[in-house]
PDB file of C-alpha atoms in Angstrom:
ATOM      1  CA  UNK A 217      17.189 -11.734 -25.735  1.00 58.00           C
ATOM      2  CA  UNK A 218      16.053 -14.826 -23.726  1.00 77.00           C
ATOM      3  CA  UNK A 219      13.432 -13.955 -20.949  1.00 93.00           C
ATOM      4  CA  UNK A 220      13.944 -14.635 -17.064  1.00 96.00           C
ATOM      5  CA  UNK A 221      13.352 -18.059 -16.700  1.00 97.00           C
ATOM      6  CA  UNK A 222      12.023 -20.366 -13.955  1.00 97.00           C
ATOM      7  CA  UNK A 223      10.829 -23.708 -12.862  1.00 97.00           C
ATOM      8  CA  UNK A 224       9.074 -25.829 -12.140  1.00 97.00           C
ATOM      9  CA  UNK A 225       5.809 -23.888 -13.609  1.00 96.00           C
ATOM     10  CA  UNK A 226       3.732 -25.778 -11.099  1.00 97.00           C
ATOM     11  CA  UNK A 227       4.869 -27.913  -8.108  1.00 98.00           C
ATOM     12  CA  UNK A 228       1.997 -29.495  -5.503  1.00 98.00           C
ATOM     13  CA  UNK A 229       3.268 -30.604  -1.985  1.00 98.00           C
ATOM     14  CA  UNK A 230       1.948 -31.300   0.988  1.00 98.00           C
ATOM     15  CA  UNK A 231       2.227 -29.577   4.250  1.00 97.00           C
ATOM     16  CA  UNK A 232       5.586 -29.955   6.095  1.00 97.00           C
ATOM     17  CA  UNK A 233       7.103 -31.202   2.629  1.00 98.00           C
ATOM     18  CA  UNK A 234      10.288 -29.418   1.382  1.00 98.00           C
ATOM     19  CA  UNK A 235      10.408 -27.556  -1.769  1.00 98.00           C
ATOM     20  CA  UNK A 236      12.380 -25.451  -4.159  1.00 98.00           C
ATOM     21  CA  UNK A 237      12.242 -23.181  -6.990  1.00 98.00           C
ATOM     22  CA  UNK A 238      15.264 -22.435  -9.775  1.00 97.00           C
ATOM     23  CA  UNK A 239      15.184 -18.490 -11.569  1.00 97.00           C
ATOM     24  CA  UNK A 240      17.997 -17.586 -14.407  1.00 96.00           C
ATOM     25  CA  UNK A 241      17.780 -13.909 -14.702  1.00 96.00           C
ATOM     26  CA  UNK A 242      18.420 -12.398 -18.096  1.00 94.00           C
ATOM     27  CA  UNK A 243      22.190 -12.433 -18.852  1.00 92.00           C
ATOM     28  CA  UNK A 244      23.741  -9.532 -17.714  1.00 90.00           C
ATOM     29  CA  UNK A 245      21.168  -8.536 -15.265  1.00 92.00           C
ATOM     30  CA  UNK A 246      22.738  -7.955 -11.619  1.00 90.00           C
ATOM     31  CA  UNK A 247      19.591  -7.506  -9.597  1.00 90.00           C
ATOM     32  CA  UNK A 248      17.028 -10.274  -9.155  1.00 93.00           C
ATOM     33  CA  UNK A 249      14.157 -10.183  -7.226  1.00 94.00           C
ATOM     34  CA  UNK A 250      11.786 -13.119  -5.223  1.00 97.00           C
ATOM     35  CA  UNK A 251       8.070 -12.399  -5.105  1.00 96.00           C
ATOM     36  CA  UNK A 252       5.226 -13.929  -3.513  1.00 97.00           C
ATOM     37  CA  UNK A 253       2.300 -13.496  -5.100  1.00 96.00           C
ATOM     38  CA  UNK A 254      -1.138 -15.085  -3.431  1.00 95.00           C
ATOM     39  CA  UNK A 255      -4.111 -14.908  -5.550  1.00 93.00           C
ATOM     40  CA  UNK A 256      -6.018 -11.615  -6.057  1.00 91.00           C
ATOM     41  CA  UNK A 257      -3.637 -10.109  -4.643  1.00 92.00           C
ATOM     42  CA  UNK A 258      -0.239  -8.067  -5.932  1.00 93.00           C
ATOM     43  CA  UNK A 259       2.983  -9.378  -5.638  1.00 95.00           C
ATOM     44  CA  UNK A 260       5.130  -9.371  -2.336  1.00 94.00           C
ATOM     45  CA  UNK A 261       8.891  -8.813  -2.128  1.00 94.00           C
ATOM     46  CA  UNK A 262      10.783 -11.560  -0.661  1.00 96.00           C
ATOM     47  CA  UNK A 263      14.213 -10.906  -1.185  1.00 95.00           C
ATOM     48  CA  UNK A 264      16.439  -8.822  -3.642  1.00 92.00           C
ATOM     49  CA  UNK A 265      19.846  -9.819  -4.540  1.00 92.00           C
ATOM     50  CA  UNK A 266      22.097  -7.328  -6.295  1.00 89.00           C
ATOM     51  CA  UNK A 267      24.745  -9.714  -7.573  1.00 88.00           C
ATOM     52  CA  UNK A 268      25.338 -12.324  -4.626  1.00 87.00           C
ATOM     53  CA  UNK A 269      24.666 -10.357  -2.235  1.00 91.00           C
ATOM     54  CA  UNK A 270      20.966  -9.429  -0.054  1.00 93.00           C
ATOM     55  CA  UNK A 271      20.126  -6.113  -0.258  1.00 89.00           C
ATOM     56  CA  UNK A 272      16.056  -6.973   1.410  1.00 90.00           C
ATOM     57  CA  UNK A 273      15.277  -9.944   2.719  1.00 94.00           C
ATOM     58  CA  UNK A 274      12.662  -7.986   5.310  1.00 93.00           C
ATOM     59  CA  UNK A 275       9.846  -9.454   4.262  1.00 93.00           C
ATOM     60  CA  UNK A 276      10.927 -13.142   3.877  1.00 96.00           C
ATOM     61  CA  UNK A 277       9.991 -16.061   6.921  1.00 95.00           C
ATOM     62  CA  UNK A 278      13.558 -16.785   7.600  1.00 95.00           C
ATOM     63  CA  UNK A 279      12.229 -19.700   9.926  1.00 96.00           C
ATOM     64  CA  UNK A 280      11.067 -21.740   6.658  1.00 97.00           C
ATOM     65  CA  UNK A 281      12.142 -19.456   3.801  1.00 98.00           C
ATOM     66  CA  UNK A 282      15.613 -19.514   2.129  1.00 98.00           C
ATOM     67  CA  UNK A 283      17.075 -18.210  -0.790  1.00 97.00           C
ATOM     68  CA  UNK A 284      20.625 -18.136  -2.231  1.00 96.00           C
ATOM     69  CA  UNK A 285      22.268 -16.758  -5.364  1.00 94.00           C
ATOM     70  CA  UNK A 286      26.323 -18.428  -5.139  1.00 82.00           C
ATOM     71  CA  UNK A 287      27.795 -17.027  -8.321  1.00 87.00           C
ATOM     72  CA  UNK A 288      25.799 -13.764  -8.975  1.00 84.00           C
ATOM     73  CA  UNK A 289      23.825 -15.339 -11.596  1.00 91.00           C
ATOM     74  CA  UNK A 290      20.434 -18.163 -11.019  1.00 95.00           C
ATOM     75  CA  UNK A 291      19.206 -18.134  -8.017  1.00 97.00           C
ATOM     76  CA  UNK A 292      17.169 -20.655  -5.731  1.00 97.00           C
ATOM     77  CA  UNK A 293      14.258 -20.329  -3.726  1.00 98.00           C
ATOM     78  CA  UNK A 294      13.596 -22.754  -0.701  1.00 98.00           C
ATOM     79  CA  UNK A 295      10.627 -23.459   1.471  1.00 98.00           C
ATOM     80  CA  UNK A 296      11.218 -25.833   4.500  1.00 97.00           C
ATOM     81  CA  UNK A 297       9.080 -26.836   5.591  1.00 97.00           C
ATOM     82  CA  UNK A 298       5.546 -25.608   4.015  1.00 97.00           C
ATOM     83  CA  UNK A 299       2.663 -24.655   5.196  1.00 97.00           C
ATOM     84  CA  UNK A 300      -1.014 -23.869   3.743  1.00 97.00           C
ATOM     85  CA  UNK A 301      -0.679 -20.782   3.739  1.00 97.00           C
ATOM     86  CA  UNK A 302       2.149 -20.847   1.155  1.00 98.00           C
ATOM     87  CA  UNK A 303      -0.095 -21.606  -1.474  1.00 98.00           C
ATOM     88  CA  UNK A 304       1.073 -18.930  -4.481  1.00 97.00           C
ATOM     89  CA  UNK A 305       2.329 -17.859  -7.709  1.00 97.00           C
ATOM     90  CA  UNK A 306       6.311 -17.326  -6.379  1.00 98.00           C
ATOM     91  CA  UNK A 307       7.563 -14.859  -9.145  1.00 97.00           C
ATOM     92  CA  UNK A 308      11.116 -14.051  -9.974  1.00 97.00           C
ATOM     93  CA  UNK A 309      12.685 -10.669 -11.467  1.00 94.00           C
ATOM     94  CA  UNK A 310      15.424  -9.054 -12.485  1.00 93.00           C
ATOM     95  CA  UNK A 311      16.783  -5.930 -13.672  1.00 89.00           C
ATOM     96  CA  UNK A 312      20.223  -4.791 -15.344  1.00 85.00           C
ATOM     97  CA  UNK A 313      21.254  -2.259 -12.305  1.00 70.00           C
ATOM     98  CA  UNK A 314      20.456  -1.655  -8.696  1.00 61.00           C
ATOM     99  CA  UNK A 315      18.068   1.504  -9.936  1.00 61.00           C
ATOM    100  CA  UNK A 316      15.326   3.414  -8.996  1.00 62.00           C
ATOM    101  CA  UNK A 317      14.695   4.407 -12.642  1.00 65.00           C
ATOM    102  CA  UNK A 318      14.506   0.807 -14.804  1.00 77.00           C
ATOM    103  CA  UNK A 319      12.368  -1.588 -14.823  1.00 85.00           C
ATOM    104  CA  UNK A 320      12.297  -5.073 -13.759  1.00 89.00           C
ATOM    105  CA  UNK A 321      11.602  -8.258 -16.385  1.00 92.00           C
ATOM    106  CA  UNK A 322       9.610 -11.349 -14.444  1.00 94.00           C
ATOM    107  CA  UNK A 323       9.609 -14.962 -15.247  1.00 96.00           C
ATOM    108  CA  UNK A 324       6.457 -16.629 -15.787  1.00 95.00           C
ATOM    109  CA  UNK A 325       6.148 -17.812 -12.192  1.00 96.00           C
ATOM    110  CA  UNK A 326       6.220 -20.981 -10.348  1.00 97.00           C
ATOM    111  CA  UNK A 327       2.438 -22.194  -8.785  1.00 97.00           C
ATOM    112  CA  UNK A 328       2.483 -24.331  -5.431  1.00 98.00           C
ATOM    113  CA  UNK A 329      -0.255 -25.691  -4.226  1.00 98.00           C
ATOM    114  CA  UNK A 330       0.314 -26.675  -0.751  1.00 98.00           C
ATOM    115  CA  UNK A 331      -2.475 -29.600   0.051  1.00 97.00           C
TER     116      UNK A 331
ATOM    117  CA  UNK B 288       0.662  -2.238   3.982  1.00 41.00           C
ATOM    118  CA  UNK B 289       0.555  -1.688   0.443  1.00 47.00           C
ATOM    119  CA  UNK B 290       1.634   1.279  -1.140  1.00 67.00           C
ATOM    120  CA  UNK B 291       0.159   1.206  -4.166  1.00 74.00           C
ATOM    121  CA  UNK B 292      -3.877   0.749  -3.951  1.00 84.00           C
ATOM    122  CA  UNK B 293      -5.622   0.046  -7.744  1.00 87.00           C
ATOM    123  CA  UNK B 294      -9.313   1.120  -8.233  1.00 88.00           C
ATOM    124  CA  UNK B 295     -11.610  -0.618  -9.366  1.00 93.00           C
ATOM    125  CA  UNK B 296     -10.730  -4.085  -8.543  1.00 93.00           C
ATOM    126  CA  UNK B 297     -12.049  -4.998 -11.348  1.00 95.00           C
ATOM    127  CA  UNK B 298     -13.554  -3.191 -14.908  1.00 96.00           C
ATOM    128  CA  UNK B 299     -15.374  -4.811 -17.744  1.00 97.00           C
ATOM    129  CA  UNK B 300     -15.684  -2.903 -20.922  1.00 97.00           C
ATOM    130  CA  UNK B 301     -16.388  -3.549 -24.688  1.00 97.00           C
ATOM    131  CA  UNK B 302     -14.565  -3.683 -27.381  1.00 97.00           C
ATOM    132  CA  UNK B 303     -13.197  -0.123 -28.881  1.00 97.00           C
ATOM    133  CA  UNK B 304     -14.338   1.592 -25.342  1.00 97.00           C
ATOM    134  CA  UNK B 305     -11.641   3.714 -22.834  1.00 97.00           C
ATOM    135  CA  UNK B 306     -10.535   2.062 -19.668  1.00 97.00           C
ATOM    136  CA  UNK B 307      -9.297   4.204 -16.840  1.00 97.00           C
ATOM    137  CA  UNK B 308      -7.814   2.998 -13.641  1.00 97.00           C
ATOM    138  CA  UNK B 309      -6.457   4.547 -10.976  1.00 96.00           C
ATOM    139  CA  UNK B 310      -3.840   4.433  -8.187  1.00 95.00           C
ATOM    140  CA  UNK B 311      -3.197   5.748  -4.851  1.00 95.00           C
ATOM    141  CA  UNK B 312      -0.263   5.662  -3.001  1.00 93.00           C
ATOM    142  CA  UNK B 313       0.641   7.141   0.836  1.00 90.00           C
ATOM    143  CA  UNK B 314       4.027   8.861   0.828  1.00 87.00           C
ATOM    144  CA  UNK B 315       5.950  10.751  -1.524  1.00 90.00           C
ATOM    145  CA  UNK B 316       7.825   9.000  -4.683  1.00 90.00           C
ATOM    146  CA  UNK B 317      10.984   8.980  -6.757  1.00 89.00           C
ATOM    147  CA  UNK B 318       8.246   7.110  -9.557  1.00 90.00           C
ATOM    148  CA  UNK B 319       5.460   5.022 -10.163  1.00 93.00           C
ATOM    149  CA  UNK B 320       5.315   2.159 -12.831  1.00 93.00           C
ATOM    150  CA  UNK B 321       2.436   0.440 -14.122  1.00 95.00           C
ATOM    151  CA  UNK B 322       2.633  -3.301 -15.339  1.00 96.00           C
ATOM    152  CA  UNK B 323       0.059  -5.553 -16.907  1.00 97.00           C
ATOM    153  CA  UNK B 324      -0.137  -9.542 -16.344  1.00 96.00           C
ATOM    154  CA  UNK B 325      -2.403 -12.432 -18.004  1.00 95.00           C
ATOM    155  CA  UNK B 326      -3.870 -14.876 -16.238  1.00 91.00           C
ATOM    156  CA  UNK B 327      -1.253 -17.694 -15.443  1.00 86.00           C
ATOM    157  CA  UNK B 328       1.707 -15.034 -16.643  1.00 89.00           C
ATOM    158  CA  UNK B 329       4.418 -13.229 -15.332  1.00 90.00           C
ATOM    159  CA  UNK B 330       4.287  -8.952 -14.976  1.00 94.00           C
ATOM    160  CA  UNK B 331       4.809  -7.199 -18.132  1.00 94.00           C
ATOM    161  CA  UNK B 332       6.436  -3.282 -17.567  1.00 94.00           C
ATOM    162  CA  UNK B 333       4.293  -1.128 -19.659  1.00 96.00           C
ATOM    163  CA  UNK B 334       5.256   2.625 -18.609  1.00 95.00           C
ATOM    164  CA  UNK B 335       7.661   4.684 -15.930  1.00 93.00           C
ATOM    165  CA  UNK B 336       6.633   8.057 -14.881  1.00 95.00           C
ATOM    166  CA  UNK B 337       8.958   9.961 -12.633  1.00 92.00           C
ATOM    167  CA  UNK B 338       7.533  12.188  -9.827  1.00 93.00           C
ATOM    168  CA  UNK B 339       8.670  15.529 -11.786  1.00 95.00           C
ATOM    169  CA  UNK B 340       6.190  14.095 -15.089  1.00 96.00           C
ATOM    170  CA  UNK B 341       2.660  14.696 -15.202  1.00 97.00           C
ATOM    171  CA  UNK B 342       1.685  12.633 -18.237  1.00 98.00           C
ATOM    172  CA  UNK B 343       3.554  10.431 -20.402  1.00 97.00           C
ATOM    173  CA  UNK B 344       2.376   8.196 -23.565  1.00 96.00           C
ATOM    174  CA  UNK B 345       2.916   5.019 -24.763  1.00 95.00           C
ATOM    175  CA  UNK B 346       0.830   3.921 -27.796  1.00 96.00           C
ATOM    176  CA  UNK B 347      -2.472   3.823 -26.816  1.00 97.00           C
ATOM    177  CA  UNK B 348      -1.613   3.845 -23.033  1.00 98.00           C
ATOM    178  CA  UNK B 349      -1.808   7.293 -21.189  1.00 98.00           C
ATOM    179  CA  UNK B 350      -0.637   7.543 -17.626  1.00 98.00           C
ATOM    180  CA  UNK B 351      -0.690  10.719 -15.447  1.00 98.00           C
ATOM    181  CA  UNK B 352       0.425  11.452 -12.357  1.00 98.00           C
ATOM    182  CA  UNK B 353      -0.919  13.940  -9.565  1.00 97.00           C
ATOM    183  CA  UNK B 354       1.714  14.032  -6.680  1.00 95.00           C
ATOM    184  CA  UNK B 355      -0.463  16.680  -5.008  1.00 95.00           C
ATOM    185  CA  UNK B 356      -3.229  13.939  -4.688  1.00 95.00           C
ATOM    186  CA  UNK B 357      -0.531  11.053  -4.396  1.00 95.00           C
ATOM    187  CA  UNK B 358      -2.818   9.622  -7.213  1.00 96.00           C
ATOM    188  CA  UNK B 359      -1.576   8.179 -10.607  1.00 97.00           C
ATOM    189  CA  UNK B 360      -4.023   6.726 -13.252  1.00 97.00           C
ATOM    190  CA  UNK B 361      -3.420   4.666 -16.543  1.00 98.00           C
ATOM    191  CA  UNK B 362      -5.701   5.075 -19.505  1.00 98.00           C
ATOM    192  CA  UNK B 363      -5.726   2.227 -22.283  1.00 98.00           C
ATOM    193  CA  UNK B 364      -7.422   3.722 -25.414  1.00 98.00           C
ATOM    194  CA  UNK B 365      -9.900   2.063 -28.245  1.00 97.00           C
ATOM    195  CA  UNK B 366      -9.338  -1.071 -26.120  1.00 97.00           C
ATOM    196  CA  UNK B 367      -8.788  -4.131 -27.692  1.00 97.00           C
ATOM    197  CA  UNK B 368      -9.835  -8.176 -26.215  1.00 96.00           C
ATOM    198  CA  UNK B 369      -6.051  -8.563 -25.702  1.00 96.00           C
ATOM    199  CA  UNK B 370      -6.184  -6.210 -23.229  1.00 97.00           C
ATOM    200  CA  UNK B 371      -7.848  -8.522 -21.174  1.00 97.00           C
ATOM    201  CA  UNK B 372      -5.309  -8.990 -18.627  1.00 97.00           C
ATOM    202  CA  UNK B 373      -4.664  -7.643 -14.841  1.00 97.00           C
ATOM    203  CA  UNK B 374      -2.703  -4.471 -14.217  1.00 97.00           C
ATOM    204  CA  UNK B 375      -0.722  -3.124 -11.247  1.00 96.00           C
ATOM    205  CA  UNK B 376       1.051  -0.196 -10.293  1.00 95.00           C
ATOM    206  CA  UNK B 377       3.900  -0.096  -8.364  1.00 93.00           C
ATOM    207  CA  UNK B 378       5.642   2.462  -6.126  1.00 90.00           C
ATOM    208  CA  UNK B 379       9.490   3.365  -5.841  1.00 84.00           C
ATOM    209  CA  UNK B 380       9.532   5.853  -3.043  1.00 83.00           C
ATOM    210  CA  UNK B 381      11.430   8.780  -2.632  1.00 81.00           C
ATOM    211  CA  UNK B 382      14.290   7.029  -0.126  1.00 75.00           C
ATOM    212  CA  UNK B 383      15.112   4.659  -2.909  1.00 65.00           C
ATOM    213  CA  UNK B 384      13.370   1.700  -0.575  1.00 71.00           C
ATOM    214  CA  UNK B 385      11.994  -1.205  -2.536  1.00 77.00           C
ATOM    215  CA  UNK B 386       8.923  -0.869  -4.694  1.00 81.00           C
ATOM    216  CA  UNK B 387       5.824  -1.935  -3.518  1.00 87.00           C
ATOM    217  CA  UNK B 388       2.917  -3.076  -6.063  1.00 92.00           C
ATOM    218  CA  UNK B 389      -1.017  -2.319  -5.123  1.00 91.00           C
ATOM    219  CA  UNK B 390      -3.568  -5.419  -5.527  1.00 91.00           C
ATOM    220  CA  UNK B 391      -4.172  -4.515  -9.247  1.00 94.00           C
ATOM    221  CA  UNK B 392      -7.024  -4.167 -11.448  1.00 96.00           C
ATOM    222  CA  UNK B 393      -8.824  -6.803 -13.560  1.00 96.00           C
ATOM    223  CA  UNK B 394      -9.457  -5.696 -17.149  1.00 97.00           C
ATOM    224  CA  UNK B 395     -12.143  -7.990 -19.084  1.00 97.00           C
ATOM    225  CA  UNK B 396     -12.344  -6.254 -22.651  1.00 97.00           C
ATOM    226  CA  UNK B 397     -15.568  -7.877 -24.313  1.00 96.00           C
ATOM    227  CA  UNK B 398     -14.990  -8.641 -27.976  1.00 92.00           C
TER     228      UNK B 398
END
């Protein structure tokens, strides 16, 4: 079966610049998750979607951080605008149910650099 | 913070040797996963253990988990240079909140 994917793989910007990143989940999959993941360090939750809807978006900077997921199925990832400190690997994920028990399948990532 | 906290940061090992790491975590869990990434990669899941296991096996992976401790650790066996890679753990806690991975552990595996 085809693997979560994402893009772009990398993406440089400069700060105050606009910027977004595209995830397909695996078909079927009705969770998908947004991580941020600086490096060294392990990956941070930004938002989870079960279907279209947010189930966490706690941990997200809703003041330049935006996410959507219209029809249940890809999902996009805005930042608006950027700062340094944005610099990261921003990792998406998703999993066939809402489920404490499975595991979740992650895209390759997108890198921003943020100069 | 965290839940999940890996130790070491980082191990370096030959060829054909055992590498242990651990992971500690601060309140009680419905499980604890372990997933591996290479450098530039996305997270690979490797293994699930549930808080009612102890041990579980996959290939040459062993994990085990001490919920007495709050302590989980993942053993890769007769290592191999493709093991190079960085591993995590990550917590699902017992109110079905969201998981929450540690900083990791860097694996070199010397050929």
């Amino acid at each position: 079966e085809a693997g979560v994917a994402q893009s772009p793989r990398y993406k440089i910007i400069e700060k105050r610049q606009s910027v977004a990143f595209w995830c397909n989940p695996i078909s079927g999959h009705a969770t998908l998750y947004w991580y941020q993941q600086i490096l060294g360090q392990g990956p941070k939750l930004l938002i989870q979607f079960q279907n279209n809807g947010v189930v966490d978006d706690s941990q997200l900077p809703k003041d330049r951080f935006s996410a959507e997921r219209l029809k249940g199925v890809d999902s996009t990832l805005k930042i608006q605008p950027a700062k340094l400190e944005d610099s990261a690997v921003y990792l998406c994920a998703s999993s066939f149910i809402r489920g404490i028990n499975t595991e979740a399948f992650f895209g390759q990532g997108t890198r921003l650099t943020v100069v | 913070s965290q839940q999940g906290e890996e130790d070491p940061q980082a191990l370096s090992i030959q060829e054909g040797e055992n590498a242990t790491m651990n992971c500690s975590y601060k309140t009680s869990i419905n499980n604890l996963q372990w997933y591996r990434q290479n450098s530039g990669r996305g997270l690979v899941h490797l293994i699930l253990i549930r808080s009612n296991e102890r041990e579980k096996h996959s290939g040459r992976l062993r994990v085990t988990l001490d919920t007495s401790k709050k302590s989980s650790s993942l053993l890769i066996t007769a290592s191999r240079a493709a093991d190079t890679a960085s591993y995590f753990c990550a917590t699902v806690p017992s109110n079905a909140g969201k998981s929450t991975f540690g900083d990791g552990t860097t694996l070199t595996v010397k050929p």
